[in-house]
PDB file of C-alpha atoms in Angstrom:
ATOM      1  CA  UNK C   1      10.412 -71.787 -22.067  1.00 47.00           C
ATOM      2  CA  UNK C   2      11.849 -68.650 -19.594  1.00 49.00           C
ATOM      3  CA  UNK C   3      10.656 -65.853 -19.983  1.00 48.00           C
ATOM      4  CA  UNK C   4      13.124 -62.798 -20.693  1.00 46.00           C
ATOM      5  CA  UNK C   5      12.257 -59.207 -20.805  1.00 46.00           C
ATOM      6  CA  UNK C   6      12.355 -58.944 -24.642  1.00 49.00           C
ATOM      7  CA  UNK C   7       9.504 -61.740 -25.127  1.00 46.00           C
ATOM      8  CA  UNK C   8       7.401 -60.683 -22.904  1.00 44.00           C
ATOM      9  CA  UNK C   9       3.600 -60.346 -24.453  1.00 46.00           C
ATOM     10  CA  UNK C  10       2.257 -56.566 -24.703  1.00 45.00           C
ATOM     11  CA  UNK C  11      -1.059 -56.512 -23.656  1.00 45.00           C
ATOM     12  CA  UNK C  12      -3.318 -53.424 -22.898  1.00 45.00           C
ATOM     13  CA  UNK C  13      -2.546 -52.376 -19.501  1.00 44.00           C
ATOM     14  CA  UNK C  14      -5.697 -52.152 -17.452  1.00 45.00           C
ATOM     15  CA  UNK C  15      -6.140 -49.421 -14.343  1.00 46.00           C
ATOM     16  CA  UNK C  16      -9.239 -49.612 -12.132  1.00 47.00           C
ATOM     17  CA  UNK C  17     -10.106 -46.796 -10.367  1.00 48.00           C
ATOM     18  CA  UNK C  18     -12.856 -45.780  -8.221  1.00 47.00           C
ATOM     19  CA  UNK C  19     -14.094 -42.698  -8.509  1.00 50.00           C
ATOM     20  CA  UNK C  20     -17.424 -43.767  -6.548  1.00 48.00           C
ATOM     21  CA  UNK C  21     -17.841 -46.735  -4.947  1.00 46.00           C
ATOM     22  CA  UNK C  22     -20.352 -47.782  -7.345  1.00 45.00           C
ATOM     23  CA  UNK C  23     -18.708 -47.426 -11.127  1.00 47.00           C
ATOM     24  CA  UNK C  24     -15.723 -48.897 -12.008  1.00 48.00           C
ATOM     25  CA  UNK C  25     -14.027 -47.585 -15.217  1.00 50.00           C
ATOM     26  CA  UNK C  26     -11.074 -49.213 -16.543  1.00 54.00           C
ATOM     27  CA  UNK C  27      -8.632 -47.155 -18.783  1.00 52.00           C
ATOM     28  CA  UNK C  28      -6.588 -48.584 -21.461  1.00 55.00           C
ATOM     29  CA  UNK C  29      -2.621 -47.711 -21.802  1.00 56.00           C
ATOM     30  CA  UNK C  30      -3.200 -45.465 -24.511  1.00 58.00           C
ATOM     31  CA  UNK C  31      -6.065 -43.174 -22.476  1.00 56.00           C
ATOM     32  CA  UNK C  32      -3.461 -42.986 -20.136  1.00 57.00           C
ATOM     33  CA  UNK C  33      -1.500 -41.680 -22.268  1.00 62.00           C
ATOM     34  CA  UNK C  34      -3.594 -38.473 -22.879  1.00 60.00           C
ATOM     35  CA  UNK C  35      -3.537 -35.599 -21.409  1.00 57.00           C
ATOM     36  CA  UNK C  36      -6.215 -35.357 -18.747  1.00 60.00           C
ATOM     37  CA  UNK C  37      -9.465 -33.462 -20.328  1.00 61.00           C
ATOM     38  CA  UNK C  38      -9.484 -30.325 -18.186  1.00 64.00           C
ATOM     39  CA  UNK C  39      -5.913 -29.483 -19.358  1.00 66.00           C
ATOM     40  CA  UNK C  40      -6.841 -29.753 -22.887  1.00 67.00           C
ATOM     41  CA  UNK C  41      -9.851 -28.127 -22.335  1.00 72.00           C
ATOM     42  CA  UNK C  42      -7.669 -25.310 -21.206  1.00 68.00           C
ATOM     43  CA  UNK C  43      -4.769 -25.424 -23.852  1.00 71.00           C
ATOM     44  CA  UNK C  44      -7.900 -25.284 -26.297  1.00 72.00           C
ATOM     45  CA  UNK C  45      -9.889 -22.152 -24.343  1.00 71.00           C
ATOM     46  CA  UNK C  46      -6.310 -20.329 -24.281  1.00 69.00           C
ATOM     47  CA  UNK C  47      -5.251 -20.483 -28.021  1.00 71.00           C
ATOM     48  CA  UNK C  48      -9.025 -19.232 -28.847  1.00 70.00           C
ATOM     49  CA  UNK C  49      -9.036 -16.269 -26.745  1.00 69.00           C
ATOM     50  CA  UNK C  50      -5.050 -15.641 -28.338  1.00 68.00           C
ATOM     51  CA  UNK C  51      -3.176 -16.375 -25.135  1.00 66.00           C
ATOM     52  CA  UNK C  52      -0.367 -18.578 -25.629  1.00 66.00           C
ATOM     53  CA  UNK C  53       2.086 -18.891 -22.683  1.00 66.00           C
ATOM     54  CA  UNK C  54       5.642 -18.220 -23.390  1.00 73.00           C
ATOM     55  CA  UNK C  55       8.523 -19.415 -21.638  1.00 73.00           C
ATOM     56  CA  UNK C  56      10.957 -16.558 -20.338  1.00 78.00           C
ATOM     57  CA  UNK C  57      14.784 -17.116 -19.089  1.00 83.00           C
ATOM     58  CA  UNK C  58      16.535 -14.803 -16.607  1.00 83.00           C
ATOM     59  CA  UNK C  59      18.948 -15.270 -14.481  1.00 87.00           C
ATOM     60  CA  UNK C  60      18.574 -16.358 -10.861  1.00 87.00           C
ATOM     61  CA  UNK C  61      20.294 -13.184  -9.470  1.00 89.00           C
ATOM     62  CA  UNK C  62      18.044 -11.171 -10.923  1.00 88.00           C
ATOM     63  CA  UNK C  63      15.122 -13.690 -10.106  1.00 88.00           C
ATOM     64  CA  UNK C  64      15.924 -13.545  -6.388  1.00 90.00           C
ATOM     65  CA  UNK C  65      15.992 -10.089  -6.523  1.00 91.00           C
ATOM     66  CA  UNK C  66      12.573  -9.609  -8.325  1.00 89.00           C
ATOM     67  CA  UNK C  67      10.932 -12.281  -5.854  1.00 90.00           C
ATOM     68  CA  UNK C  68      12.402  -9.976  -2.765  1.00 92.00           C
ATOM     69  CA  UNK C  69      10.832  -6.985  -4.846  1.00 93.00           C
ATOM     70  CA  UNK C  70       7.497  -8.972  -4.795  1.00 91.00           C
ATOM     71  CA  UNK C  71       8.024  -9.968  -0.724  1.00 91.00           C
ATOM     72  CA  UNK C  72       8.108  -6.278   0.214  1.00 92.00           C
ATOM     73  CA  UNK C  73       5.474  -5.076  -1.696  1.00 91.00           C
ATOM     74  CA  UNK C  74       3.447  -7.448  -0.337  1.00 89.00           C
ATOM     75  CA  UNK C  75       4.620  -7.263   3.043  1.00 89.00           C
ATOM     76  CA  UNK C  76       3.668  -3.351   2.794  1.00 89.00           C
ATOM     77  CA  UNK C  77       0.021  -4.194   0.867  1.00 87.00           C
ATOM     78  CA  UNK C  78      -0.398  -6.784   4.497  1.00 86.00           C
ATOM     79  CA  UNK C  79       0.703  -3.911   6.810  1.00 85.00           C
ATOM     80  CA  UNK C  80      -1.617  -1.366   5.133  1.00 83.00           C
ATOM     81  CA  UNK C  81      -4.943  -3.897   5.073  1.00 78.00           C
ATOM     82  CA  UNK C  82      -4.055  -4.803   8.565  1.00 73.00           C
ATOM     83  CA  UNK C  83      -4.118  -1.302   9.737  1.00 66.00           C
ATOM     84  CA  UNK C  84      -7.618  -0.952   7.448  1.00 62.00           C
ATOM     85  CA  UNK C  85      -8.472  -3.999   9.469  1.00 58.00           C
ATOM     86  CA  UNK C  86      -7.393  -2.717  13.329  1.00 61.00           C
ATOM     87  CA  UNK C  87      -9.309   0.730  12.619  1.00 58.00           C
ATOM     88  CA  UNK C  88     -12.545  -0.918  11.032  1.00 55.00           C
ATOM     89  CA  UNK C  89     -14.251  -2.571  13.629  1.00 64.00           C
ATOM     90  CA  UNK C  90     -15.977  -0.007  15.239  1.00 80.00           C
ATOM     91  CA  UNK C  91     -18.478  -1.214  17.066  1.00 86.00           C
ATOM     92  CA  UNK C  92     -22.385   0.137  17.359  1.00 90.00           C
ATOM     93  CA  UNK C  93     -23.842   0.711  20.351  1.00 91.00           C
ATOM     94  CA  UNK C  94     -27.374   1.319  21.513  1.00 92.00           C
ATOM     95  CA  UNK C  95     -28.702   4.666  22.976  1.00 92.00           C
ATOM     96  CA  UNK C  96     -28.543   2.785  26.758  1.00 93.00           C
ATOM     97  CA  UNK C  97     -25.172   1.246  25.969  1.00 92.00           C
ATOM     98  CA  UNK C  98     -23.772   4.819  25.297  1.00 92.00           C
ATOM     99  CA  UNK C  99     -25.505   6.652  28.230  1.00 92.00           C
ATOM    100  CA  UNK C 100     -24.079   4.144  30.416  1.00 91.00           C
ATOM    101  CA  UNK C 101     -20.555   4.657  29.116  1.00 90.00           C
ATOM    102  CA  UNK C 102     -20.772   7.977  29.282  1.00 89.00           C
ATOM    103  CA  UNK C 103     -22.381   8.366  32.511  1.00 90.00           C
ATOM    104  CA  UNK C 104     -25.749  10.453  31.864  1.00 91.00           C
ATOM    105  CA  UNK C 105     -29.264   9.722  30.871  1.00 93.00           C
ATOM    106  CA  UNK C 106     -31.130   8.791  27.906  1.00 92.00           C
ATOM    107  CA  UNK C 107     -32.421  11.928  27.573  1.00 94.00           C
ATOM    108  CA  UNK C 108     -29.177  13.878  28.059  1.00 92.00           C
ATOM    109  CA  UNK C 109     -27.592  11.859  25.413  1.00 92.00           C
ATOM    110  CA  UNK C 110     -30.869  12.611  23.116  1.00 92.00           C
ATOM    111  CA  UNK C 111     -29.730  16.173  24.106  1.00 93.00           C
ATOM    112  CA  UNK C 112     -26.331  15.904  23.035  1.00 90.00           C
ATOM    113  CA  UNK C 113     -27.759  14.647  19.549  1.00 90.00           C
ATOM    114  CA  UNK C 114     -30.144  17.637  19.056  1.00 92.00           C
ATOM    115  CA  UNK C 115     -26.828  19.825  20.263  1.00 91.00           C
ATOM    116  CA  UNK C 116     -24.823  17.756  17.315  1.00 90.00           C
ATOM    117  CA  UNK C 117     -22.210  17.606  19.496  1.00 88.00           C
ATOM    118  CA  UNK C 118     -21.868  13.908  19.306  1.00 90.00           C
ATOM    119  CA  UNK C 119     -22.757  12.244  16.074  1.00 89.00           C
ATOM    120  CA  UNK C 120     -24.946   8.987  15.609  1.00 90.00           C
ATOM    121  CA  UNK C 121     -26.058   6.623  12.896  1.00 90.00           C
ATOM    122  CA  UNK C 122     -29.946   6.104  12.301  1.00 91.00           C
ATOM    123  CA  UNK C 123     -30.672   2.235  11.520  1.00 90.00           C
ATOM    124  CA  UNK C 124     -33.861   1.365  11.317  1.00 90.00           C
ATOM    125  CA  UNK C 125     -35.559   3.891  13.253  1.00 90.00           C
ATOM    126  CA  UNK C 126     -33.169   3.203  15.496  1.00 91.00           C
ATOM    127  CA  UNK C 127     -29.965   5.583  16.879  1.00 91.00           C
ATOM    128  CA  UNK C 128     -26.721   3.828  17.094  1.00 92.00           C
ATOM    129  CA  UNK C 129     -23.405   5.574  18.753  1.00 92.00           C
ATOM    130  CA  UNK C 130     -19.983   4.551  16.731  1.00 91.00           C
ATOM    131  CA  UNK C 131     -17.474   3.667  19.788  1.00 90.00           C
ATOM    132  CA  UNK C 132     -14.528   5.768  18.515  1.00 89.00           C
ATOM    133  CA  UNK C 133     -17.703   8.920  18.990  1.00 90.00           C
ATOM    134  CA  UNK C 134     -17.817   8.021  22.420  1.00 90.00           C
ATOM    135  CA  UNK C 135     -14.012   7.471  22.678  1.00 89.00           C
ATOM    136  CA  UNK C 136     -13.426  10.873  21.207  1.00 88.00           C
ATOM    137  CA  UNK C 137     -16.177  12.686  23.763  1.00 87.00           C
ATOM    138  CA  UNK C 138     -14.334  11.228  26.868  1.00 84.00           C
ATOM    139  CA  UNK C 139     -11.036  12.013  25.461  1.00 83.00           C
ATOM    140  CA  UNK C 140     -12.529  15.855  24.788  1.00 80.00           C
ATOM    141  CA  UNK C 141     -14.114  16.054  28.625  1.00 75.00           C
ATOM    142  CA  UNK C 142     -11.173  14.218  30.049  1.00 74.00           C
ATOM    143  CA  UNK C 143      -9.175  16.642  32.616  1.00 72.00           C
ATOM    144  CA  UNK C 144      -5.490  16.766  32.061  1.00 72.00           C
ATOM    145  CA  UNK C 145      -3.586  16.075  35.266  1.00 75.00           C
ATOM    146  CA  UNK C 146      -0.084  17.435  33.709  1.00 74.00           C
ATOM    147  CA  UNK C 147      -1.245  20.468  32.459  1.00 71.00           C
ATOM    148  CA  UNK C 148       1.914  22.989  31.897  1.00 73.00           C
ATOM    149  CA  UNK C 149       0.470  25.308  29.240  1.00 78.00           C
ATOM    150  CA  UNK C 150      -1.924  28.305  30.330  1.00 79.00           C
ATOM    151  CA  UNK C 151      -3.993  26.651  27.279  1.00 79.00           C
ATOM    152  CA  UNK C 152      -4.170  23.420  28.846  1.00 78.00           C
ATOM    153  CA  UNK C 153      -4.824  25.344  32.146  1.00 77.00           C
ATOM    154  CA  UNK C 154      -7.629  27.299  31.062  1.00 78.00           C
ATOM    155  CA  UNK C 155      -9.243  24.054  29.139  1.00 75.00           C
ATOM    156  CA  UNK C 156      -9.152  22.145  32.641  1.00 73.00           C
ATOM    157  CA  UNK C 157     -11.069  25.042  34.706  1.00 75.00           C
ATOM    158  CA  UNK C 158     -13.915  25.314  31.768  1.00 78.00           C
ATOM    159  CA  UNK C 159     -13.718  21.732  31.971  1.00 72.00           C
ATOM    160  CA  UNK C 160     -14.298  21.704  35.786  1.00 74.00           C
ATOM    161  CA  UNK C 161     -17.022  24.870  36.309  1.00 74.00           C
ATOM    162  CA  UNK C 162     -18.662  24.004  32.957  1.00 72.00           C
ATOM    163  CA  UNK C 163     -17.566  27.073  31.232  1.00 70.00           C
ATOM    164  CA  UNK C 164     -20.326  29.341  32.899  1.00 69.00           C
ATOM    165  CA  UNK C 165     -19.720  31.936  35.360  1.00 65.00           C
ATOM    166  CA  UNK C 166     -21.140  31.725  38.351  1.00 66.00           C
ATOM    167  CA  UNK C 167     -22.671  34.002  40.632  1.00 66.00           C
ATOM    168  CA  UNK C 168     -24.577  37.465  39.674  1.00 69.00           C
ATOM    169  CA  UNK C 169     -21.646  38.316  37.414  1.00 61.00           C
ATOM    170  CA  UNK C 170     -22.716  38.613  33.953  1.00 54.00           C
TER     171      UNK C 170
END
């Protein structure tokens, strides 16, 4: 007898899959059928709590333009986090690190802190020196070359004689 497509006998289809190598479960057609369980779990968790998702038609003009909308703002939320980001990372140094960067001695730089005219950070007993601190000291002792303004002028020579007359001159 052939065999044609309409006489062919139904019987439960059988899937073997392996989800370890050691058990072997084997699903009938209609458990196939079924939604898997963490999706019904879900429908189920959602119509408790009241949230029901709804299905909401626009057109794609105004679509693209609301996904654009969505691609600057985040494009500005990267730019500000990545600024965040370049400015955060300042780096702690020790007392020795910062006297050597600086050029002077332990105890000038223990001077300095006494003076407050450089700030520190106390962790555990210990001082630490931010790096933009010891950025923004050099950049305040630095001696401008170009100096146009009688200001600027007046900064550099303080800067140079250390601010003190010298002499008997009072």
């Amino acid at each position: 007898m052939p065999f044609s497509a309409e006489r062919l006998p139904v019987a439960p289809f059988d899937r073997v899959t392996e989800p370890s190598s050691v058990k072997i479960l084997r699903e009938s057609r209609s458990e196939l059928l079924k939604p898997p369980l963490f999706i019904a779990e879900f429908c189920r968790r959602n119509k408790k709590k009241g949230l029901n998702m709804k299905v909401i038609t626009m057109e794609s003009s105004a679509f693209r333009s609301l996904t654009e909308q969505i691609a600057e703002i985040a494009a500005h939320v990267r730019a500000a986090s990545g600024d965040k980001k370049a400015a955060s990372p300042d780096r702690l140094l020790t007392t020795r690190e910062a006297a050597h960067l600086l050029n002077v001695s332990t105890r000038t730089l223990q001077r300095m802190r006494s003076e407050q005219r450089i700030g520190y950070v106390v962790l555990r007993g210990k001082c630490r020196y931010r790096q933009s601190e010891i950025d923004r000291l050099l950049e305040a002792c630095a001696v401008n070359e170009d100096a146009a303004t009688p200001q600027e002028l007046k900064r550099n020579h303080t800067l140079r004689t250390g601010g003190k007359p010298k002499g008997r001159r009072t």
